[in-house]
mmCIF file of C-alpha atoms in Angstrom:
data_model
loop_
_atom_site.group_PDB
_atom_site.id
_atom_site.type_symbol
_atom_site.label_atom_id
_atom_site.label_comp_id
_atom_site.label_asym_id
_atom_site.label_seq_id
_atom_site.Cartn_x
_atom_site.Cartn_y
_atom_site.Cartn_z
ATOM 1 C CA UNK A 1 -103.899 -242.117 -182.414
ATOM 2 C CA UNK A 2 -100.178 -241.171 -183.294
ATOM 3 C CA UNK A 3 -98.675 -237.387 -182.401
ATOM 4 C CA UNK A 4 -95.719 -235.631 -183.160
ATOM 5 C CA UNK A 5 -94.793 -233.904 -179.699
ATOM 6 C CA UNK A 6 -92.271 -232.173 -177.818
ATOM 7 C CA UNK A 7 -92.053 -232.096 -173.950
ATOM 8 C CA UNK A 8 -88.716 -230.896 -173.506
ATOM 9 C CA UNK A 9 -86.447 -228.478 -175.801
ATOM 10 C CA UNK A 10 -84.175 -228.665 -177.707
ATOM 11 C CA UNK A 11 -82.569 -230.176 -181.560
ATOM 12 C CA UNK A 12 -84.673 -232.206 -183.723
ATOM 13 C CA UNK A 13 -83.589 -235.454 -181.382
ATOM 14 C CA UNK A 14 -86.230 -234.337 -179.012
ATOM 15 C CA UNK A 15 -89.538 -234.751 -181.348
ATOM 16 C CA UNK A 16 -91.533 -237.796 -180.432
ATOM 17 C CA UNK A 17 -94.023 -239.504 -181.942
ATOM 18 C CA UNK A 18 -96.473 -240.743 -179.049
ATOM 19 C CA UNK A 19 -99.931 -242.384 -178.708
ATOM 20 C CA UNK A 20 -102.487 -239.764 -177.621
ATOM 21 C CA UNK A 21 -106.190 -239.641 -176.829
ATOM 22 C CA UNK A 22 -108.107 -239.755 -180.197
ATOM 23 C CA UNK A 23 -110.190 -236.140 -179.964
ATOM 24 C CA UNK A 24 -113.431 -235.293 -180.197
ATOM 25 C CA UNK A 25 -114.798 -232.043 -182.315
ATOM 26 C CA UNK A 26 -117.301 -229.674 -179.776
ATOM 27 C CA UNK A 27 -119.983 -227.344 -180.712
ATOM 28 C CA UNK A 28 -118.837 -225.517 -184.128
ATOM 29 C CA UNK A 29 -115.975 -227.808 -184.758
ATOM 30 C CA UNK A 30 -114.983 -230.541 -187.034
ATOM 31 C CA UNK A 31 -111.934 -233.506 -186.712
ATOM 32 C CA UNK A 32 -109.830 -234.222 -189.528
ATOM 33 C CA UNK A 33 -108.557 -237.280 -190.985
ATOM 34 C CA UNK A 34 -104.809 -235.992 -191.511
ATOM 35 C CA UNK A 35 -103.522 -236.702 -195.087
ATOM 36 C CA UNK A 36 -100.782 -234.600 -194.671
ATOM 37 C CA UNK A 37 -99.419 -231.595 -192.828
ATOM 38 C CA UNK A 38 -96.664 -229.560 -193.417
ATOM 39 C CA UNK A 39 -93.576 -228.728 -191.907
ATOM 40 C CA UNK A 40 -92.920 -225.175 -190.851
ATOM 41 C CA UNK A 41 -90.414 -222.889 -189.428
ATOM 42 C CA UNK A 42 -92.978 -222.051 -186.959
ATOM 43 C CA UNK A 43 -92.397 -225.880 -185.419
ATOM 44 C CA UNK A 44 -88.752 -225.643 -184.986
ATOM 45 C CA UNK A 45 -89.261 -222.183 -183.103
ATOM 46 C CA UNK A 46 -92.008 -224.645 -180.578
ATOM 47 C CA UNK A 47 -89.449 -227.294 -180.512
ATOM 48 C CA UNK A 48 -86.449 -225.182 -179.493
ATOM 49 C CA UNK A 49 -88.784 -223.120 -176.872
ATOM 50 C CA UNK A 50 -88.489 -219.833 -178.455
ATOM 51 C CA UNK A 51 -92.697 -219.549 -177.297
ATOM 52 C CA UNK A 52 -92.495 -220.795 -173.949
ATOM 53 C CA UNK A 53 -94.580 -224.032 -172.540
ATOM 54 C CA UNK A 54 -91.965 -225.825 -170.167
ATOM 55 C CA UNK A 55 -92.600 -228.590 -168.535
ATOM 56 C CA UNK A 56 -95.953 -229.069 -170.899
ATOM 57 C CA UNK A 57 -96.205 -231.869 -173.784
ATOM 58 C CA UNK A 58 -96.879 -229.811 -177.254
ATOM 59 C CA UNK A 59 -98.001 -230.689 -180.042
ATOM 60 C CA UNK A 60 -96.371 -229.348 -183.332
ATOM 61 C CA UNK A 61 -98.014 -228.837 -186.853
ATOM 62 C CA UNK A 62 -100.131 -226.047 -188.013
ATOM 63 C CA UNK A 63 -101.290 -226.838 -191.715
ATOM 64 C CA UNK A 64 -103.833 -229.885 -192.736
ATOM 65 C CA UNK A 65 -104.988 -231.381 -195.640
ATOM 66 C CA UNK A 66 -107.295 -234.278 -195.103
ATOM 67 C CA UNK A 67 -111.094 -235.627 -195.068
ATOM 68 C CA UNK A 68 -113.335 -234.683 -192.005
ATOM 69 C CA UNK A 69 -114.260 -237.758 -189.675
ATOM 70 C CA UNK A 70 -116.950 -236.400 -187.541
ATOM 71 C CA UNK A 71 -118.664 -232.898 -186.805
ATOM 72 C CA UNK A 72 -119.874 -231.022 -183.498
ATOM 73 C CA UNK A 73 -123.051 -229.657 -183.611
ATOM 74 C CA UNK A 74 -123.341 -225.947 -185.408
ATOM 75 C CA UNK A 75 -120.969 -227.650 -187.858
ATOM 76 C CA UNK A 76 -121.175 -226.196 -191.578
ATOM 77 C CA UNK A 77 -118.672 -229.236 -192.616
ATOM 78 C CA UNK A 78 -120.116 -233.298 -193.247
ATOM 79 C CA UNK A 79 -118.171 -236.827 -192.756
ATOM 80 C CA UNK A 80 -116.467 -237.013 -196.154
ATOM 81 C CA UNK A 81 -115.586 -233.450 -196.937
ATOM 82 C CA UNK A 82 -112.025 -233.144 -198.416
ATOM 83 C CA UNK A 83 -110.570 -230.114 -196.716
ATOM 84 C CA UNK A 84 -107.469 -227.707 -195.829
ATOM 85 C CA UNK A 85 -107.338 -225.574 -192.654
ATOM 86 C CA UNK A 86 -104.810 -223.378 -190.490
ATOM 87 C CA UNK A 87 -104.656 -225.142 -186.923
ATOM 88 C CA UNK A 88 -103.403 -221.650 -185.057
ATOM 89 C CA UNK A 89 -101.405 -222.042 -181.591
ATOM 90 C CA UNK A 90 -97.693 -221.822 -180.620
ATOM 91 C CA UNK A 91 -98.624 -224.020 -177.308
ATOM 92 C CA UNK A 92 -100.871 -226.425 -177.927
ATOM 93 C CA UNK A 93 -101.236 -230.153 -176.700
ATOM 94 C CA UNK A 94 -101.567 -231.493 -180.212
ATOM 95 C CA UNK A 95 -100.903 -229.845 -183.607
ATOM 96 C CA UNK A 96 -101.411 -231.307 -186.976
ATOM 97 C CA UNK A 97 -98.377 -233.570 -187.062
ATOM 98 C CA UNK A 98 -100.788 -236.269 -186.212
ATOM 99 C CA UNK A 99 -103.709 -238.824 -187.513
ATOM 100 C CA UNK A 100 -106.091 -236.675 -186.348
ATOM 101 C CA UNK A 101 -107.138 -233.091 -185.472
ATOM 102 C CA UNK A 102 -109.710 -230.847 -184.610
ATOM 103 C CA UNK A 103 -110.512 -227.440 -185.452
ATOM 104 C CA UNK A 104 -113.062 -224.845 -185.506
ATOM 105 C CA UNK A 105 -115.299 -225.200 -188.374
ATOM 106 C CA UNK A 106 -114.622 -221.326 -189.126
ATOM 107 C CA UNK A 107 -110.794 -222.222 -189.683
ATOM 108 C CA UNK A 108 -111.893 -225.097 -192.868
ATOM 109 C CA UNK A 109 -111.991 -224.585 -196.077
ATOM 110 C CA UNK A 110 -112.418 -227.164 -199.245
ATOM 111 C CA UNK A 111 -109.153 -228.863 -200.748
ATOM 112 C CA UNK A 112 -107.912 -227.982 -203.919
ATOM 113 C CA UNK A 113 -109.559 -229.993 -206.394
ATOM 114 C CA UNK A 114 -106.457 -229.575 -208.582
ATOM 115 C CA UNK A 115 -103.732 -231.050 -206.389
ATOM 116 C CA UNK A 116 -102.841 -233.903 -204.448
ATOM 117 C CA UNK A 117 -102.964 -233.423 -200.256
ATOM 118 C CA UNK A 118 -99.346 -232.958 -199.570
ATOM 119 C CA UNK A 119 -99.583 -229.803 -202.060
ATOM 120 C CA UNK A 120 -102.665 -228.782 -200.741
ATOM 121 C CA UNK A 121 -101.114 -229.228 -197.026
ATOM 122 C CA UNK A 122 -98.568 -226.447 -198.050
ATOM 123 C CA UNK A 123 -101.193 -223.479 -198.992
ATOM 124 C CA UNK A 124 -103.003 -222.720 -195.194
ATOM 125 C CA UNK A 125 -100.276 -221.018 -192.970
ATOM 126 C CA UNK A 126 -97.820 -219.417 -195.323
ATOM 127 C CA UNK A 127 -100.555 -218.529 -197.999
ATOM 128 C CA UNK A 128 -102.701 -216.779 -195.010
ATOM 129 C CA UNK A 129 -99.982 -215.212 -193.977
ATOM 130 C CA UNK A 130 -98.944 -213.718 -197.362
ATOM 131 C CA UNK A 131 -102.178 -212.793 -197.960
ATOM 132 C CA UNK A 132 -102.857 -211.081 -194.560
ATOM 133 C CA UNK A 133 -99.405 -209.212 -194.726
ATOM 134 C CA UNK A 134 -100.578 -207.697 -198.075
ATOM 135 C CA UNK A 135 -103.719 -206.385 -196.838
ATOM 136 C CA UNK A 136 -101.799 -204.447 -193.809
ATOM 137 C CA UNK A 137 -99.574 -202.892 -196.320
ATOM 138 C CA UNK A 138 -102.823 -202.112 -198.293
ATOM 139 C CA UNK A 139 -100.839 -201.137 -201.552
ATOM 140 C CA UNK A 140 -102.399 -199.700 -204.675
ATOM 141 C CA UNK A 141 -102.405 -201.187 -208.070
ATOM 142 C CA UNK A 142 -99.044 -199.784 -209.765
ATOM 143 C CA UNK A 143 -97.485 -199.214 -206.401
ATOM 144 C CA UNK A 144 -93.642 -200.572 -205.965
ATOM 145 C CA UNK A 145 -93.267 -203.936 -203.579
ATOM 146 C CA UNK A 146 -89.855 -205.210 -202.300
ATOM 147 C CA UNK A 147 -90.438 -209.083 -201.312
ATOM 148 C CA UNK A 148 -87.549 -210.100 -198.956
ATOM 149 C CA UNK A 149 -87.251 -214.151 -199.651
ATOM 150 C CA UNK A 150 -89.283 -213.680 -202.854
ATOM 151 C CA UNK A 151 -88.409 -217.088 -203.701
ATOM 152 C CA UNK A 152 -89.360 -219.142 -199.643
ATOM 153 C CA UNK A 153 -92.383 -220.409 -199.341
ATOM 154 C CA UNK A 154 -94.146 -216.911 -197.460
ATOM 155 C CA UNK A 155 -92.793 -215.057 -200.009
ATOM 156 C CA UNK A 156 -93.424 -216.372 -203.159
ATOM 157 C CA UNK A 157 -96.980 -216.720 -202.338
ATOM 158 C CA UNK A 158 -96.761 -213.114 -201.453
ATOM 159 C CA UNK A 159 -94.970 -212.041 -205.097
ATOM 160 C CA UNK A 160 -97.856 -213.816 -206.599
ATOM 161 C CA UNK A 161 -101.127 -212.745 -204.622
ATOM 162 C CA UNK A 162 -99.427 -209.220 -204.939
ATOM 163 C CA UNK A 163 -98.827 -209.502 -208.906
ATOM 164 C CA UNK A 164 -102.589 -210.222 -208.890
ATOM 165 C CA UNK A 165 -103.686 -207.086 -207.369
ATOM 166 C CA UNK A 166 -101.493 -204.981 -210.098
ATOM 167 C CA UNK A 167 -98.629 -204.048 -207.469
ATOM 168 C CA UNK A 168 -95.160 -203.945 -209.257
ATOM 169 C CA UNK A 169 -93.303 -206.838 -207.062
ATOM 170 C CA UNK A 170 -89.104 -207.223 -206.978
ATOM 171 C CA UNK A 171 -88.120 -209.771 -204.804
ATOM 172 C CA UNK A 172 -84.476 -209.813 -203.028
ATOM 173 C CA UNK A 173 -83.097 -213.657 -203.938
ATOM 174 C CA UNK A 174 -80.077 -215.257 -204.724
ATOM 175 C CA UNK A 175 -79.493 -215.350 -208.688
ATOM 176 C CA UNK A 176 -80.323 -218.615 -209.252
ATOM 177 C CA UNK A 177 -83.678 -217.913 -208.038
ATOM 178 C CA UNK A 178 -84.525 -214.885 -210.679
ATOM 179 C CA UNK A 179 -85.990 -217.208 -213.399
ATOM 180 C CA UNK A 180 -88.402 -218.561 -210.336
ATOM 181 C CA UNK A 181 -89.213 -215.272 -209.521
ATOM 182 C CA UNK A 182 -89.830 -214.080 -212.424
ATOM 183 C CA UNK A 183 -92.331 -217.147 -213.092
ATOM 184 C CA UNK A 184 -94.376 -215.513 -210.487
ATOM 185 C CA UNK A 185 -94.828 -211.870 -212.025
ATOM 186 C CA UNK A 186 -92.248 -210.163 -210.037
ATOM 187 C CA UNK A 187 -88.814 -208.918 -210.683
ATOM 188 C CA UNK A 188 -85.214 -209.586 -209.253
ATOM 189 C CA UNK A 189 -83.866 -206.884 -206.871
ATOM 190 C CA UNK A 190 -80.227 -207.303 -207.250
ATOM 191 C CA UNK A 191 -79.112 -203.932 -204.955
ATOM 192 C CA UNK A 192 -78.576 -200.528 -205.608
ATOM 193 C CA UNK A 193 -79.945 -196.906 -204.384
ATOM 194 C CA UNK A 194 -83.817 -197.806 -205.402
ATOM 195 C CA UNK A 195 -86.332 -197.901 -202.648
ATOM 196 C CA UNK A 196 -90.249 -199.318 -202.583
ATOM 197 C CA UNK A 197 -93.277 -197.907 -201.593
ATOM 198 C CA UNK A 198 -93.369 -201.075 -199.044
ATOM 199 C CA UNK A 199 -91.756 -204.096 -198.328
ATOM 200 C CA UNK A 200 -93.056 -207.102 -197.104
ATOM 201 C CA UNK A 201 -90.103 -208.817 -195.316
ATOM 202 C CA UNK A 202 -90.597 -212.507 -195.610
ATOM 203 C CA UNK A 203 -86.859 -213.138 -194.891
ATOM 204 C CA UNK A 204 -86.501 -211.089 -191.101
ATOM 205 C CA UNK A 205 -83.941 -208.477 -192.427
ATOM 206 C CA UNK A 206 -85.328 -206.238 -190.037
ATOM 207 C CA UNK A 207 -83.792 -203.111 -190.160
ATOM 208 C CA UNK A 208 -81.897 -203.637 -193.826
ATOM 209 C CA UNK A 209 -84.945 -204.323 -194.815
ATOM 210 C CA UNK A 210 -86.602 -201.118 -193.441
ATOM 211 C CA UNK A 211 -84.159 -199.132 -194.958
ATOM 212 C CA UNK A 212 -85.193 -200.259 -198.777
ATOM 213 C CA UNK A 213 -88.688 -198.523 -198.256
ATOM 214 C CA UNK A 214 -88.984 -194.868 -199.024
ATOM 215 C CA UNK A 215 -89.996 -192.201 -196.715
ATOM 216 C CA UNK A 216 -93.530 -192.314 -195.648
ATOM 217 C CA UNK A 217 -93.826 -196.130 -197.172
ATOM 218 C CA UNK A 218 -94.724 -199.065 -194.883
ATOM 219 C CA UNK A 219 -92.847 -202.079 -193.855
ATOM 220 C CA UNK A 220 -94.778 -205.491 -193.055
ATOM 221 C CA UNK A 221 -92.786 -207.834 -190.936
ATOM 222 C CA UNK A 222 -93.940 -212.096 -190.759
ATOM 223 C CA UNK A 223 -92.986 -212.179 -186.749
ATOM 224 C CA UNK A 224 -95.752 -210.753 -184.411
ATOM 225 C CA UNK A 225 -94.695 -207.330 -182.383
ATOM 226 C CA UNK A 226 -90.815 -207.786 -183.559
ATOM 227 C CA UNK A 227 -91.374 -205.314 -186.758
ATOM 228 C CA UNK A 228 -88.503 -202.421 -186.475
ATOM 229 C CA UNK A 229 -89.082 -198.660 -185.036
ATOM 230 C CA UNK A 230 -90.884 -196.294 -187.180
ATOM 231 C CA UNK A 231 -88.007 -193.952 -188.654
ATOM 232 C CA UNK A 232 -88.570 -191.522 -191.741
ATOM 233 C CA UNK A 233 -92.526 -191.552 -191.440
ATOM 234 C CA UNK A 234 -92.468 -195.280 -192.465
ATOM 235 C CA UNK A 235 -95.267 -197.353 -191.117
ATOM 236 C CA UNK A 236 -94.282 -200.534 -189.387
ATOM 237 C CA UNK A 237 -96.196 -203.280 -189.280
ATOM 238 C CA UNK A 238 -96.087 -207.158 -188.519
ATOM 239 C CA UNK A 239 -98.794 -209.869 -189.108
ATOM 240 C CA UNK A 240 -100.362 -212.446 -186.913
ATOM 241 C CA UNK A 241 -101.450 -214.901 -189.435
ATOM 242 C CA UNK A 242 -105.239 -215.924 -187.779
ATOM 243 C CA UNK A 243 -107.662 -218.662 -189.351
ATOM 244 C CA UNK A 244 -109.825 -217.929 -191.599
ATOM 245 C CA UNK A 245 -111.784 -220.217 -193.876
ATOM 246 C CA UNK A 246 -113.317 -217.981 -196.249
ATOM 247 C CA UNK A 247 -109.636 -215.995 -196.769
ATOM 248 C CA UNK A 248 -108.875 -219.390 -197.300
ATOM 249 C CA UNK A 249 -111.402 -220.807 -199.692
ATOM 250 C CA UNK A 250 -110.232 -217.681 -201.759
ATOM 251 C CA UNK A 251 -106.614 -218.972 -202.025
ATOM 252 C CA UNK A 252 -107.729 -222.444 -202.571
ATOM 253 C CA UNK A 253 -109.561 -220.760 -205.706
ATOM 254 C CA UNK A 254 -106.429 -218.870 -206.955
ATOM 255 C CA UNK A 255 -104.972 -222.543 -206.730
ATOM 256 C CA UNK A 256 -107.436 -224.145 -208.779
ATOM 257 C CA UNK A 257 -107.378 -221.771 -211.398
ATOM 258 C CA UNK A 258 -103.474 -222.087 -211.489
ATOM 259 C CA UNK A 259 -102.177 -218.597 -210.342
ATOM 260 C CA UNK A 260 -100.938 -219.825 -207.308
ATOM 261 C CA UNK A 261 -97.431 -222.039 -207.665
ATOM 262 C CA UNK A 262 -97.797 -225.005 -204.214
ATOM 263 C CA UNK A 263 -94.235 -226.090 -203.549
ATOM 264 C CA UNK A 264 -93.370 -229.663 -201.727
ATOM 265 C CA UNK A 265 -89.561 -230.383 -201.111
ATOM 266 C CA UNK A 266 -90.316 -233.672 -199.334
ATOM 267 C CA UNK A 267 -92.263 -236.045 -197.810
ATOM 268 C CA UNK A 268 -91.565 -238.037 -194.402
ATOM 269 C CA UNK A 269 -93.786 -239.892 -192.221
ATOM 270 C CA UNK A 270 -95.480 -239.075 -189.143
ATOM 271 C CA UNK A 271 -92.841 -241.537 -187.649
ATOM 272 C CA UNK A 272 -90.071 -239.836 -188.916
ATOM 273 C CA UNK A 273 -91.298 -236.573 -187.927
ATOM 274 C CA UNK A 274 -87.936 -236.247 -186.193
ATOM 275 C CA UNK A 275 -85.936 -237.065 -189.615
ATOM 276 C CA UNK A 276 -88.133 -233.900 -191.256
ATOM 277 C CA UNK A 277 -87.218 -231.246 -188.607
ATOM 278 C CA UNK A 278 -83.577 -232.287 -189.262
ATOM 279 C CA UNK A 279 -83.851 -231.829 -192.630
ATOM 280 C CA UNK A 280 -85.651 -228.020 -191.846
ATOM 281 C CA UNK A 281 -82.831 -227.441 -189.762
ATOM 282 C CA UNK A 282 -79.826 -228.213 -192.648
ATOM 283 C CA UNK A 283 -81.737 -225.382 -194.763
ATOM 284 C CA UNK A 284 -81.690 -224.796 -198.965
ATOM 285 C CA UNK A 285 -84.994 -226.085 -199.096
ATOM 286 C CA UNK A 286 -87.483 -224.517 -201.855
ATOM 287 C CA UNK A 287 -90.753 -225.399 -200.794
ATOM 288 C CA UNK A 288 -92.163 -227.075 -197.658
ATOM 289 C CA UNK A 289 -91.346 -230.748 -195.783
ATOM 290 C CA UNK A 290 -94.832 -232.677 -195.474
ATOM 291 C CA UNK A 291 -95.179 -235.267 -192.886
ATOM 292 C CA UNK A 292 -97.586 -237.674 -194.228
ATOM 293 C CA UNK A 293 -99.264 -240.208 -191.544
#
């Protein structure tokens, strides 16, 4: 099969798309038929060697939409299924920027039956990792949320999935992204003296961020164990986004019954996978890039 890789670091020039070993799903594992997979921020951090893995070839891509292709045994999954699933690693040998990929049958969960695969290949790692951020701040129905990039794709997922749980949301966005916001139950934060019980900060203000939560609140950060020092009796915390199929067959619900807005800002192919990170890299985009074997 065909793989996006990287085995040396550095701009988008260094992506290559190589032959690799077709693989082969173990006990409690399924392999995927990739229809599409997006494009995250996460992948330029592998390519660039922010997570380490020198002298190693690594594979990039952690979202999948696509059909399984054969099961290990213990499998819950059949040949045919139409799924989505969160491939988790920073160092792997092969991602989901490929024809093919397996993962653990506890990672899976159905497609939407509402959208096409490139949307559908958008929801696993940034929807998780809304959703998982929310629960660590644990807020309250009628509790105050600041969303940093309200309107990227981590944080308008979380504006949403928090909306739904009766949290008052503001998101901090440029202007010409209040109407978007507001399409997803939250409100514009345009400045001033006002603080939240929490905020989740989707865009890594870091410590201007911390300082828009009141005293006692809780701040969730979106990069593991880089959250800002506790000051003023304010909790911090940052999420790990980890697979989970059932967290995920949740969010594949809220798609379906249309309270959760999938966002695709392009489409290249697995052979330009190169082409895509260079467009990640330029920046402005609303939504996610989708390679598309």
């Amino acid at each position: 099969m065909r793989a996006a890789v990287v085995r040396t670091f550095g701009g988008p020039e260094v992506v290559e798309v190589v032959d690799a070993e077709l693989p082969e799903p173990a006990a409690r594992q399924v392999r995927i038929k990739v229809a599409a997979a997006a494009l995250n921020p996460v992948d330029a951090g592998v390519r660039s060697g922010v997570f380490g893995g020198a002298g190693k070839s690594i594979g990039l891509g952690w979202d999948v939409a696509g059909t399984v292709d054969a099961v290990g045994v213990a499998s819950a999954w059949s040949v045919g299924d139409e799924v989505v699933a969160l491939d988790y690693g920073m160092v792997k040998p092969l991602g989901t920027h490929a024809e093919y990929v397996v993962v653990d049958t506890d990672a899976v969960a159905l497609a939407p039956a509402s959208v096409d695969a490139v949307h559908a290949a958008t929801l696993p790692l940034n929807a998780l990792t809304a959703v998982q951020a929310l629960d660590l701040l644990a807020l309250s129905p009628g509790q105050s949320l600041l969303v940093t990039g309200g309107a990227g794709a981590v944080g308008g997922y979380a504006v949403q999935l928090a909306a739904r749980r009766g949290v008052k949301v503001s998101a901090l966005v440029r202007e010409q992204d209040e109407a978007f916001v507001r399409s997803l139950g939250g409100a514009r934060f345009a400045g001033g003296a006002e603080t939240f019980d929490a905020v989740l900060d989707a865009a890594v203000l870091g410590p201007q961020a911390l300082a828009l939560v009141r005293d006692g609140g809780v701040y969730a950060g979106v990069i593991p164990q880089a959250q800002p020092a506790s000051e003023r009796g304010v909790r911090t915390e940052a999420v790990e986004v980890s697979a989970d199929g059932a967290r995920l067959a949740e969010l594949v619900r809220a798609v379906d019954a249309g309270e959760l807005t999938l966002r695709v800002a392009g489409t290249f192919s697995l052979a330009d996978a190169a082409a895509a990170h260079a467009r990640l890299a330029e920046g402005g985009l609303r939504g996610r890039l989708v390679l598309v074997p």
